[in-house]
Coordinates of N, CA, C and O in Angstrom, one line a residue:
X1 N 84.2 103.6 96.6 CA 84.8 103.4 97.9 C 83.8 103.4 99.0 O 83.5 104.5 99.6
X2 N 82.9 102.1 99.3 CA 82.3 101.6 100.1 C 82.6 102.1 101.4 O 83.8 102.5 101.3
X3 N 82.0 102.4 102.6 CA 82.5 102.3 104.1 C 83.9 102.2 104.1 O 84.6 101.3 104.6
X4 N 84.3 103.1 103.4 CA 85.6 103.8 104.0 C 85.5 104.7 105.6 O 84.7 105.6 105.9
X5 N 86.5 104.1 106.2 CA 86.5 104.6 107.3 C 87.9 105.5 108.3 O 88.6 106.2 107.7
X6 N 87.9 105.4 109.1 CA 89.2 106.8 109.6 C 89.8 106.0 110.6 O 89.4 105.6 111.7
X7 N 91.5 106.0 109.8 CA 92.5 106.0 110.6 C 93.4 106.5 111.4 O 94.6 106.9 111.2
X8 N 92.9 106.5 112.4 CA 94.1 107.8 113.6 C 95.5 107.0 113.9 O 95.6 105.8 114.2
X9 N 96.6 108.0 113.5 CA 98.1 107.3 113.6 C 98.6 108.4 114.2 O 97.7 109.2 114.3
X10 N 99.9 108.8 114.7 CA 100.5 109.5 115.5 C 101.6 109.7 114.2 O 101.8 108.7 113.4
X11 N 102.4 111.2 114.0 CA 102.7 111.1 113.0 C 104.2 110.7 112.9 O 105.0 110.8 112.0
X12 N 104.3 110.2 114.5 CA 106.0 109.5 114.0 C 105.9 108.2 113.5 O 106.9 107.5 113.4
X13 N 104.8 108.0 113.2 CA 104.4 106.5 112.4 C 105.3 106.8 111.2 O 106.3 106.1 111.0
X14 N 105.2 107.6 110.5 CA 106.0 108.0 109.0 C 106.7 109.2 109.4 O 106.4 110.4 109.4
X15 N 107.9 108.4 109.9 CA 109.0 109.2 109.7 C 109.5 110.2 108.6 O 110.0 111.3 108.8
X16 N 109.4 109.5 107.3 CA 109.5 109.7 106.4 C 108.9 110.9 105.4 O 109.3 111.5 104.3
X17 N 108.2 110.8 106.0 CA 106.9 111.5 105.3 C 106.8 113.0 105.8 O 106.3 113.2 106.9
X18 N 107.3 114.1 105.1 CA 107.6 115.6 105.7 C 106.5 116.4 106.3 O 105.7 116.7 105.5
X19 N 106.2 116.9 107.8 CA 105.8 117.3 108.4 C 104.6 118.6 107.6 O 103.5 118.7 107.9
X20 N 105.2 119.3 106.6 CA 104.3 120.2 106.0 C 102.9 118.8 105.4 O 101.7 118.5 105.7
X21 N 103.9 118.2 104.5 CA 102.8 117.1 103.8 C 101.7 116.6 105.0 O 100.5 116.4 104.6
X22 N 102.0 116.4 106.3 CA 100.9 115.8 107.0 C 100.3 116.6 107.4 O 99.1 116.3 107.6
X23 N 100.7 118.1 107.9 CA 99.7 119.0 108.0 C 98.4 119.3 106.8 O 97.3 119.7 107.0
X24 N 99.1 118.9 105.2 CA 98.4 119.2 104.6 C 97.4 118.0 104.8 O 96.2 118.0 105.0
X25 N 98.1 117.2 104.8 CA 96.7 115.9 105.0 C 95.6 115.8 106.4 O 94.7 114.9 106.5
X26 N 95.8 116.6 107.0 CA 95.3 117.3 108.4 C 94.4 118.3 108.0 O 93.2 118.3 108.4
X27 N 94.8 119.0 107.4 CA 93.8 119.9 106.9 C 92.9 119.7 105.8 O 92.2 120.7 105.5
X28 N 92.8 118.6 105.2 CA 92.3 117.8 104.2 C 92.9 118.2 102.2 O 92.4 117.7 101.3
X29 N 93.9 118.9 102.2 CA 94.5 119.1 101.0 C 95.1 118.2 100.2 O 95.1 118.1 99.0
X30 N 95.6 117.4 101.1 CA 96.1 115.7 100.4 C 95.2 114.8 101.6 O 94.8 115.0 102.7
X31 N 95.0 113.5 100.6 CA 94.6 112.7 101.1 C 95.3 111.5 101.7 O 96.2 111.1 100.9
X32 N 95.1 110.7 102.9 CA 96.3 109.5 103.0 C 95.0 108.7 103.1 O 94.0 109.1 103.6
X33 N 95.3 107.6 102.4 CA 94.8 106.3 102.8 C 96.0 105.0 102.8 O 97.1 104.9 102.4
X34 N 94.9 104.2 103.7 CA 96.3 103.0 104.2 C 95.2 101.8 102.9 O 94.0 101.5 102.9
X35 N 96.4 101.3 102.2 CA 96.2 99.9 101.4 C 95.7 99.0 102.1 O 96.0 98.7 103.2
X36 N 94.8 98.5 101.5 CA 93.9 97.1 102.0 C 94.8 95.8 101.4 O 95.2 94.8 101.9
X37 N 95.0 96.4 99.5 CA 95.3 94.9 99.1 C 95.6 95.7 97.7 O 94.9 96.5 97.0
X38 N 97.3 95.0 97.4 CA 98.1 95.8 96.6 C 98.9 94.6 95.8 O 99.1 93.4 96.2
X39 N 99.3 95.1 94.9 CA 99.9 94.0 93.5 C 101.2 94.9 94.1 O 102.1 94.1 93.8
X40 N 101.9 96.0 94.7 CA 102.9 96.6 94.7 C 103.8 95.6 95.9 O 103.3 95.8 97.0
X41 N 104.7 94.8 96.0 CA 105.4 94.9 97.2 C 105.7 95.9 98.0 O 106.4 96.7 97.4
X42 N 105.5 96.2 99.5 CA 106.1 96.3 100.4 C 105.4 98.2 100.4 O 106.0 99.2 100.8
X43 N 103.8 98.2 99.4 CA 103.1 99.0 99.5 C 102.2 99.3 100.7 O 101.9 98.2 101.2
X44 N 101.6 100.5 101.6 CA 101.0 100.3 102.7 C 100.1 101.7 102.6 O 99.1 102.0 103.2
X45 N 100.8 102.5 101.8 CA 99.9 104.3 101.8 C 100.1 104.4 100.3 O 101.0 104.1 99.5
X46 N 98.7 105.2 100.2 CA 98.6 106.0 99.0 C 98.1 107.4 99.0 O 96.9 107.6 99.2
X47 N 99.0 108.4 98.8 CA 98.6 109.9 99.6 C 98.0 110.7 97.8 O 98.8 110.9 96.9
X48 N 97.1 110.9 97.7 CA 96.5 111.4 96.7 C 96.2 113.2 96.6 O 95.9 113.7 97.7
X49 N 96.3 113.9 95.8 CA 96.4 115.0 95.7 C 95.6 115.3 94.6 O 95.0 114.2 94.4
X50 N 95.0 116.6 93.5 CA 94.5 116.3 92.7 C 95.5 116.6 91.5 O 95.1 117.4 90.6
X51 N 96.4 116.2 91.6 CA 97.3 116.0 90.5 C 97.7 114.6 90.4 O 97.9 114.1 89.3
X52 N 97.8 114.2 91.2 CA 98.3 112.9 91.2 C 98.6 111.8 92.5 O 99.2 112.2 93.5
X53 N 98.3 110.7 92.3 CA 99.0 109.8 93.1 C 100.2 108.9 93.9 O 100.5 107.9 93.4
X54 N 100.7 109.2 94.8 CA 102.1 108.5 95.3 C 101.5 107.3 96.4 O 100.6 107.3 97.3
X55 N 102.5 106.2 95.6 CA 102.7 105.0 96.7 C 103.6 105.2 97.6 O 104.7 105.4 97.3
X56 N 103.1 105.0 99.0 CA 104.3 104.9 99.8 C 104.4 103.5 101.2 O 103.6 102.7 101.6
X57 N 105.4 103.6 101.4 CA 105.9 102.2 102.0 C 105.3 102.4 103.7 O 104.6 103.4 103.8
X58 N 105.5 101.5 104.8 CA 105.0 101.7 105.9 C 105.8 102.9 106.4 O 105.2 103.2 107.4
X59 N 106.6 103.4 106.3 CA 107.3 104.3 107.1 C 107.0 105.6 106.2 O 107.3 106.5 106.9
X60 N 106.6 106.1 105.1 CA 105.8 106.4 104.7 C 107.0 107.4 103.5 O 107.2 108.6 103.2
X61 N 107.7 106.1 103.1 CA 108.9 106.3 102.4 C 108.4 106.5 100.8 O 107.4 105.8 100.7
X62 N 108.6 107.2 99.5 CA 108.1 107.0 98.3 C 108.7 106.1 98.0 O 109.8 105.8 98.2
X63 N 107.3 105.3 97.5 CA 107.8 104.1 96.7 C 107.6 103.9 95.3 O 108.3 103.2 94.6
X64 N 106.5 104.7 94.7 CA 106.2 104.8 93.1 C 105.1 105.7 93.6 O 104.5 106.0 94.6
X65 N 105.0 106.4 91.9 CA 104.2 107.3 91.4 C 102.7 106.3 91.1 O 103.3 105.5 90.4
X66 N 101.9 106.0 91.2 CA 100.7 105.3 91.2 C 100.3 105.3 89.2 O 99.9 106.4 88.8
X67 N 100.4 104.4 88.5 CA 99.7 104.4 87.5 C 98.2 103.8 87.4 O 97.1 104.4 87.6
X68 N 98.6 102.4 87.1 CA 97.5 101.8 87.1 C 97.5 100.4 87.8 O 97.2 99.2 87.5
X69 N 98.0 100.9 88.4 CA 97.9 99.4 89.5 C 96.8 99.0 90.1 O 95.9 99.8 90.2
X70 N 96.6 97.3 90.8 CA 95.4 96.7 90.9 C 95.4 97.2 92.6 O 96.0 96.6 93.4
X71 N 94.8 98.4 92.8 CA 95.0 98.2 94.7 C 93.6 98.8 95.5 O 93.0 99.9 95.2
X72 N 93.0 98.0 96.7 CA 92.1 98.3 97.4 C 92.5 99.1 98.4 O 93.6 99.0 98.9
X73 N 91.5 100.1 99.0 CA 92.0 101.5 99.6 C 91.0 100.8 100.8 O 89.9 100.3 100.6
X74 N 91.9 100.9 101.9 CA 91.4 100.8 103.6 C 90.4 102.0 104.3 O 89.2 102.2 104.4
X75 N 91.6 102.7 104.6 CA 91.0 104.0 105.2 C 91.5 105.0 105.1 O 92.6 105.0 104.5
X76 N 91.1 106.3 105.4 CA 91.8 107.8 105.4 C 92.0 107.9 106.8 O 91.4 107.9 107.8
X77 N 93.6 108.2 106.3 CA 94.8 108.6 107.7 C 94.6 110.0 108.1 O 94.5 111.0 107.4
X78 N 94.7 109.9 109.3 CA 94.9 111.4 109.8 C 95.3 111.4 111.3 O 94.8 110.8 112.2
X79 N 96.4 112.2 111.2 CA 97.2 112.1 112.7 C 96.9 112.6 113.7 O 96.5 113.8 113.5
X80 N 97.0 112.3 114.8 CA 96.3 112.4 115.9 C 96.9 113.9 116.9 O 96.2 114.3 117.8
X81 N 98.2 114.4 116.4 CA 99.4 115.1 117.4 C 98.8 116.3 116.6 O 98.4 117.2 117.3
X82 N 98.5 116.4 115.1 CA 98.4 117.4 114.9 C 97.4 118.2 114.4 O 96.4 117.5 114.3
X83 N 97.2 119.2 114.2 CA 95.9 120.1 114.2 C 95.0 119.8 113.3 O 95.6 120.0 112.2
X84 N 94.2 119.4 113.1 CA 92.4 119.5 112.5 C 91.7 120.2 112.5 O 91.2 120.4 113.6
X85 N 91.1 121.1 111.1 CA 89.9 122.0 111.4 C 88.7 121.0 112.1 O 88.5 119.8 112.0
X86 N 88.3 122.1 112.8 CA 86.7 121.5 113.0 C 85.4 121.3 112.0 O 85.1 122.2 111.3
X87 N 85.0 120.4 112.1 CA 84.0 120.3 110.9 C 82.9 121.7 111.6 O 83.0 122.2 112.7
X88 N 81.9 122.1 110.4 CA 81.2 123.1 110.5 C 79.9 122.7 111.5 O 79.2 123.5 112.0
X89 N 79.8 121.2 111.6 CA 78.1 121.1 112.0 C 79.0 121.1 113.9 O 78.5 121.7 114.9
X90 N 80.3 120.2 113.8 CA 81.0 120.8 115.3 C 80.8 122.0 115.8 O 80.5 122.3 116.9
X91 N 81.2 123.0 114.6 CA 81.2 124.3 115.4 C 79.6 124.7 115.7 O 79.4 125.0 116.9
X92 N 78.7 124.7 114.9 CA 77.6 125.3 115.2 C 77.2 124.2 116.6 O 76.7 124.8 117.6
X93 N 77.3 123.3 116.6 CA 76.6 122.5 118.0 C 77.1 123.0 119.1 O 76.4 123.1 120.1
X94 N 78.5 123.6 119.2 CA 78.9 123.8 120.5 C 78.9 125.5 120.7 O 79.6 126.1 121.6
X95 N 78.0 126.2 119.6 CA 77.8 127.3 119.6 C 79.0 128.3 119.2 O 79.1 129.5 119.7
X96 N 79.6 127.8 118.4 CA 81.1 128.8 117.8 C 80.7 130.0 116.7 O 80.9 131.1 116.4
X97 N 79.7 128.8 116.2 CA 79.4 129.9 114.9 C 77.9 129.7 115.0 O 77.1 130.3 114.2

């Protein structure tokens, strides 16, 4: 995964998609990325965990469990409304730690 890069979305983008789950993807515990290019119809996220993979639709509806499908990965989602640690080299620059 080449220049992968970061998607800021607001999280009423995915309605769908339960409020604990985006915190965890906020906090970096699951991963969201948005589909580049998908053999799935009406595919748009793939939220990765290390158990396993879920396809989900634009509204960030389940749409399949991810086997082996042919799909290119865009960017890593992360919502804008809700909380983010600070990375560690942030904190030391602004003198936290």
């Amino acid at each position: 995964m080449k220049n992968i890069k970061n998607h800021i979305i607001k999280s009423s983008e995915l309605p769908f998609l339960d409020s604990e789950i985006k915190e965890a993807v906020n906090m970096g515990l699951l991963i969201l990325y948005t589909i580049k290019k998908s053999d799935i119809p009406d595919s748009k996220y793939l939220i990765k965990s290390n158990i396993n993979s879920l396809i989900l639709k634009n509204n960030g509806d389940f749409l399949k469990l991810r086997e082996n499908e042919n799909i290119v990965l865009d960017a890593i989602v992360y919502f804008s409304d809700l909380d983010r640690p600070q990375s560690a080299s942030n904190l030391i620059k602004n003198g936290i730690i």
